[in-house]
């Protein structure tokens, strides 16, 4: 019975690692698209709205989006199940005894994950839902003007602060998650460990700072730089 439980947990960790790495790849693509928001306003509106239109109208992108939604759900459910099982067994599995020396964010993945899920609810509601089902204005090219919606949302200080806090939660989640995913997939060899740690750390820093800068820049542009 214990062998079956161990095998089941390892399979779930592997699945969580695979979905997590896919989400890491998506974050890079998403960040590259969002960096267009840092362009001068007129150029940013045209470029970002065209980009959004391309994503919504491309069948390949639609398929990827369904994989994305499934990955988020599977990753979250697996994390919840593994967390509950770990609490139930009180860390009795002998193959993973690193708790005493682990970083605080490694021991707080449940809390960090919960913050990220709450953020995703707001993020999907304010942008994805509005773009898909809301009555958005159109820009000069006839594209849905998602840029105006984004700038309007990032004009609220509370949302900017909330966004930045959530991005740091994401960053700490990635710091542990990237290395944990590599370990779960068996890439845990002395030859690669240091490189994986460095790459994972830099990846986490770039993703965190990259996303956090965007709403801060837009808010400052509206309320400070233009005054």
CSV table of C-alpha atoms in Angstrom, one decimal:
chain,number,residue,atom,x,y,z
A,1,UNK,CA,0.0,0.0,0.0
A,2,UNK,CA,2.8,2.3,0.9
A,3,UNK,CA,4.6,1.5,-2.4
A,4,UNK,CA,1.5,2.4,-4.3
A,5,UNK,CA,1.1,5.7,-2.4
A,6,UNK,CA,4.8,6.5,-3.1
A,7,UNK,CA,4.4,5.7,-6.8
A,8,UNK,CA,1.2,7.7,-7.0
A,9,UNK,CA,2.9,10.7,-5.4
A,10,UNK,CA,5.9,10.5,-7.7
A,11,UNK,CA,3.7,10.3,-10.7
A,12,UNK,CA,1.8,13.4,-9.5
A,13,UNK,CA,5.1,15.3,-8.9
A,14,UNK,CA,6.2,14.4,-12.4
A,15,UNK,CA,2.9,15.6,-13.9
A,16,UNK,CA,3.1,18.8,-11.8
A,17,UNK,CA,6.7,19.3,-13.0
A,18,UNK,CA,5.8,18.9,-16.7
A,19,UNK,CA,2.8,21.3,-16.4
A,20,UNK,CA,4.9,23.7,-14.4
A,21,UNK,CA,7.6,23.8,-17.0
A,22,UNK,CA,5.0,24.4,-19.7
A,23,UNK,CA,3.7,27.3,-17.6
A,24,UNK,CA,7.2,28.6,-17.3
A,25,UNK,CA,7.5,28.6,-21.1
A,26,UNK,CA,4.2,30.4,-21.4
A,27,UNK,CA,5.3,33.1,-19.0
A,28,UNK,CA,8.2,33.9,-21.2
A,29,UNK,CA,5.9,34.3,-24.3
A,30,UNK,CA,3.4,36.3,-22.2
A,31,UNK,CA,6.0,38.6,-20.9
A,32,UNK,CA,7.4,39.3,-24.3
A,33,UNK,CA,3.9,40.2,-25.5
A,34,UNK,CA,3.2,42.4,-22.5
A,35,UNK,CA,6.5,44.3,-22.9
A,36,UNK,CA,4.8,46.1,-25.8
A,37,UNK,CA,2.9,48.1,-23.1
A,38,UNK,CA,6.2,49.9,-22.4
A,39,UNK,CA,6.3,51.5,-25.8
A,40,UNK,CA,5.0,55.1,-26.4
A,41,UNK,CA,1.3,55.2,-25.9
A,42,UNK,CA,0.1,55.4,-29.5
A,43,UNK,CA,2.6,52.7,-30.6
A,44,UNK,CA,1.8,50.5,-27.6
A,45,UNK,CA,-2.0,50.7,-28.4
A,46,UNK,CA,-1.6,49.7,-32.0
A,47,UNK,CA,1.0,47.0,-31.3
A,48,UNK,CA,-0.6,45.5,-28.3
A,49,UNK,CA,-4.1,45.4,-29.8
A,50,UNK,CA,-2.8,43.8,-33.0
A,51,UNK,CA,-0.9,41.2,-30.9
A,52,UNK,CA,-4.1,40.5,-28.9
A,53,UNK,CA,-6.1,40.1,-32.1
A,54,UNK,CA,-3.6,37.7,-33.5
A,55,UNK,CA,-3.7,35.5,-30.4
A,56,UNK,CA,-7.5,35.4,-30.3
A,57,UNK,CA,-7.9,34.6,-34.0
A,58,UNK,CA,-5.1,32.0,-34.5
A,59,UNK,CA,-6.3,28.4,-34.3
A,60,UNK,CA,-2.9,27.2,-33.2
A,61,UNK,CA,-2.8,29.7,-30.4
A,62,UNK,CA,-6.3,28.6,-29.4
A,63,UNK,CA,-5.1,25.0,-29.0
A,64,UNK,CA,-2.2,26.2,-27.0
A,65,UNK,CA,-4.5,28.2,-24.8
A,66,UNK,CA,-6.6,25.1,-24.0
A,67,UNK,CA,-3.4,23.3,-23.1
A,68,UNK,CA,-2.6,26.3,-20.9
A,69,UNK,CA,-5.9,26.2,-19.1
A,70,UNK,CA,-5.6,22.4,-18.6
A,71,UNK,CA,-2.0,22.9,-17.2
A,72,UNK,CA,-3.1,25.5,-14.7
A,73,UNK,CA,-5.9,23.2,-13.4
A,74,UNK,CA,-3.8,20.1,-13.4
A,75,UNK,CA,-0.9,21.8,-11.8
A,76,UNK,CA,-3.1,23.3,-9.0
A,77,UNK,CA,-5.0,20.1,-8.3
A,78,UNK,CA,-1.8,18.1,-8.2
A,79,UNK,CA,-0.2,20.6,-5.8
A,80,UNK,CA,-3.2,20.5,-3.6
A,81,UNK,CA,-3.3,16.7,-3.5
A,82,UNK,CA,0.4,16.4,-2.8
A,83,UNK,CA,0.2,19.0,0.0
A,84,UNK,CA,-2.7,17.2,1.6
A,85,UNK,CA,-0.9,13.9,1.4
A,86,UNK,CA,2.3,15.3,2.8
A,87,UNK,CA,0.4,16.7,5.8
A,88,UNK,CA,-1.4,13.4,6.3
A,89,UNK,CA,1.9,11.5,6.3
A,90,UNK,CA,3.7,14.2,8.3
A,91,UNK,CA,6.8,14.0,6.1
A,92,UNK,CA,7.4,10.3,6.7
A,93,UNK,CA,8.7,9.5,3.2
A,94,UNK,CA,12.4,8.8,3.6
A,95,UNK,CA,13.2,9.8,0.0
A,96,UNK,CA,12.6,13.5,0.7
A,97,UNK,CA,14.0,14.7,4.0
A,98,UNK,CA,15.1,18.3,3.1
A,99,UNK,CA,12.6,20.2,5.2
A,100,UNK,CA,15.0,21.2,7.9
A,101,UNK,CA,17.4,23.0,5.6
A,102,UNK,CA,14.9,24.2,3.0
A,103,UNK,CA,14.3,27.9,2.2
A,104,UNK,CA,11.1,29.5,3.7
A,105,UNK,CA,9.6,29.8,0.2
A,106,UNK,CA,10.1,26.1,-0.3
A,107,UNK,CA,8.1,25.4,2.8
A,108,UNK,CA,5.4,28.0,1.8
A,109,UNK,CA,4.6,26.8,-1.7
A,110,UNK,CA,1.0,26.2,-0.7
A,111,UNK,CA,0.6,29.8,0.5
A,112,UNK,CA,2.4,31.2,-2.6
A,113,UNK,CA,0.3,29.1,-4.9
A,114,UNK,CA,-2.9,30.3,-3.3
A,115,UNK,CA,-1.8,33.9,-3.8
A,116,UNK,CA,-1.1,33.2,-7.4
A,117,UNK,CA,-4.5,31.5,-7.9
A,118,UNK,CA,-6.3,34.5,-6.3
A,119,UNK,CA,-4.3,36.7,-8.7
A,120,UNK,CA,-5.3,34.6,-11.7
A,121,UNK,CA,-9.0,35.0,-10.8
A,122,UNK,CA,-8.7,38.8,-10.9
A,123,UNK,CA,-6.4,38.7,-14.0
A,124,UNK,CA,-8.8,36.5,-16.0
A,125,UNK,CA,-11.8,38.5,-14.9
A,126,UNK,CA,-10.3,41.9,-15.7
A,127,UNK,CA,-8.6,41.0,-19.0
A,128,UNK,CA,-9.4,37.6,-20.5
A,129,UNK,CA,-13.2,37.7,-19.7
A,130,UNK,CA,-13.5,41.4,-20.8
A,131,UNK,CA,-11.7,40.6,-24.1
A,132,UNK,CA,-13.8,37.5,-24.8
A,133,UNK,CA,-17.2,38.6,-23.5
A,134,UNK,CA,-17.1,42.3,-22.7
A,135,UNK,CA,-18.1,45.3,-24.8
A,136,UNK,CA,-14.7,46.7,-25.6
A,137,UNK,CA,-14.1,49.8,-27.7
A,138,UNK,CA,-12.2,49.5,-30.9
A,139,UNK,CA,-9.0,51.2,-32.0
A,140,UNK,CA,-8.3,52.9,-35.3
A,141,UNK,CA,-7.5,49.6,-37.0
A,142,UNK,CA,-10.8,48.1,-35.8
A,143,UNK,CA,-9.2,45.8,-33.2
A,144,UNK,CA,-10.6,45.4,-29.7
A,145,UNK,CA,-8.9,48.1,-27.6
A,146,UNK,CA,-7.6,45.9,-24.8
A,147,UNK,CA,-4.8,48.4,-24.4
A,148,UNK,CA,-7.2,51.0,-23.0
A,149,UNK,CA,-8.6,48.4,-20.6
A,150,UNK,CA,-5.2,47.5,-19.3
A,151,UNK,CA,-4.1,51.1,-18.9
A,152,UNK,CA,-7.3,51.8,-17.0
A,153,UNK,CA,-6.9,48.9,-14.6
A,154,UNK,CA,-3.2,49.8,-14.0
A,155,UNK,CA,-4.3,53.3,-13.2
A,156,UNK,CA,-5.5,52.2,-9.8
A,157,UNK,CA,-2.7,52.2,-7.2
A,158,UNK,CA,-4.3,49.3,-5.1
A,159,UNK,CA,-4.3,47.1,-8.2
A,160,UNK,CA,-0.7,47.9,-9.0
A,161,UNK,CA,0.4,47.1,-5.5
A,162,UNK,CA,-1.6,43.9,-5.5
A,163,UNK,CA,-0.1,43.0,-8.9
A,164,UNK,CA,3.5,43.6,-7.7
A,165,UNK,CA,2.9,41.5,-4.5
A,166,UNK,CA,1.5,38.7,-6.6
A,167,UNK,CA,4.5,38.8,-9.0
A,168,UNK,CA,6.9,38.5,-6.1
A,169,UNK,CA,4.8,35.5,-4.8
A,170,UNK,CA,5.2,34.1,-8.3
A,171,UNK,CA,8.9,34.7,-8.3
A,172,UNK,CA,9.4,32.9,-5.0
A,173,UNK,CA,7.2,30.1,-6.3
A,174,UNK,CA,9.4,29.8,-9.4
A,175,UNK,CA,12.6,29.9,-7.4
A,176,UNK,CA,11.6,26.6,-5.7
A,177,UNK,CA,9.4,25.2,-8.5
A,178,UNK,CA,12.0,25.3,-11.3
A,179,UNK,CA,14.6,23.4,-9.4
A,180,UNK,CA,11.9,21.1,-7.9
A,181,UNK,CA,10.6,20.3,-11.4
A,182,UNK,CA,14.1,19.4,-12.6
A,183,UNK,CA,14.6,17.1,-9.5
A,184,UNK,CA,11.2,15.4,-10.1
A,185,UNK,CA,12.1,14.7,-13.7
A,186,UNK,CA,15.4,13.1,-12.6
A,187,UNK,CA,17.8,15.9,-13.6
A,188,UNK,CA,19.5,15.9,-10.3
A,189,UNK,CA,23.1,15.2,-11.0
A,190,UNK,CA,26.1,17.1,-9.5
A,191,UNK,CA,27.2,18.1,-13.0
A,192,UNK,CA,23.9,20.0,-13.6
A,193,UNK,CA,22.7,21.1,-10.2
A,194,UNK,CA,24.6,24.3,-10.0
A,195,UNK,CA,23.7,25.3,-13.6
A,196,UNK,CA,20.0,24.6,-13.0
A,197,UNK,CA,20.1,26.7,-9.8
A,198,UNK,CA,21.7,29.6,-11.5
A,199,UNK,CA,19.4,29.4,-14.6
A,200,UNK,CA,16.3,29.0,-12.4
A,201,UNK,CA,17.2,31.9,-10.2
A,202,UNK,CA,17.9,34.3,-13.2
A,203,UNK,CA,14.7,33.0,-14.9
A,204,UNK,CA,12.7,33.8,-11.7
A,205,UNK,CA,14.2,37.3,-11.3
A,206,UNK,CA,13.6,38.2,-15.0
A,207,UNK,CA,10.0,37.0,-14.9
A,208,UNK,CA,9.2,38.7,-11.6
A,209,UNK,CA,10.8,42.1,-12.4
A,210,UNK,CA,9.6,42.0,-16.0
A,211,UNK,CA,6.0,41.6,-15.1
A,212,UNK,CA,6.1,43.9,-12.0
A,213,UNK,CA,7.7,46.8,-13.9
A,214,UNK,CA,4.8,47.0,-16.5
A,215,UNK,CA,1.9,48.1,-14.2
A,216,UNK,CA,4.3,50.3,-12.1
A,217,UNK,CA,5.5,52.1,-15.3
A,218,UNK,CA,1.9,52.6,-16.6
A,219,UNK,CA,0.8,54.0,-13.3
A,220,UNK,CA,3.7,56.3,-13.0
A,221,UNK,CA,3.3,57.4,-16.6
A,222,UNK,CA,-0.4,58.4,-15.8
A,223,UNK,CA,0.0,59.9,-12.4
A,224,UNK,CA,3.6,61.2,-12.1
A,225,UNK,CA,5.5,61.5,-15.4
A,226,UNK,CA,2.6,63.3,-17.2
A,227,UNK,CA,2.1,65.8,-14.3
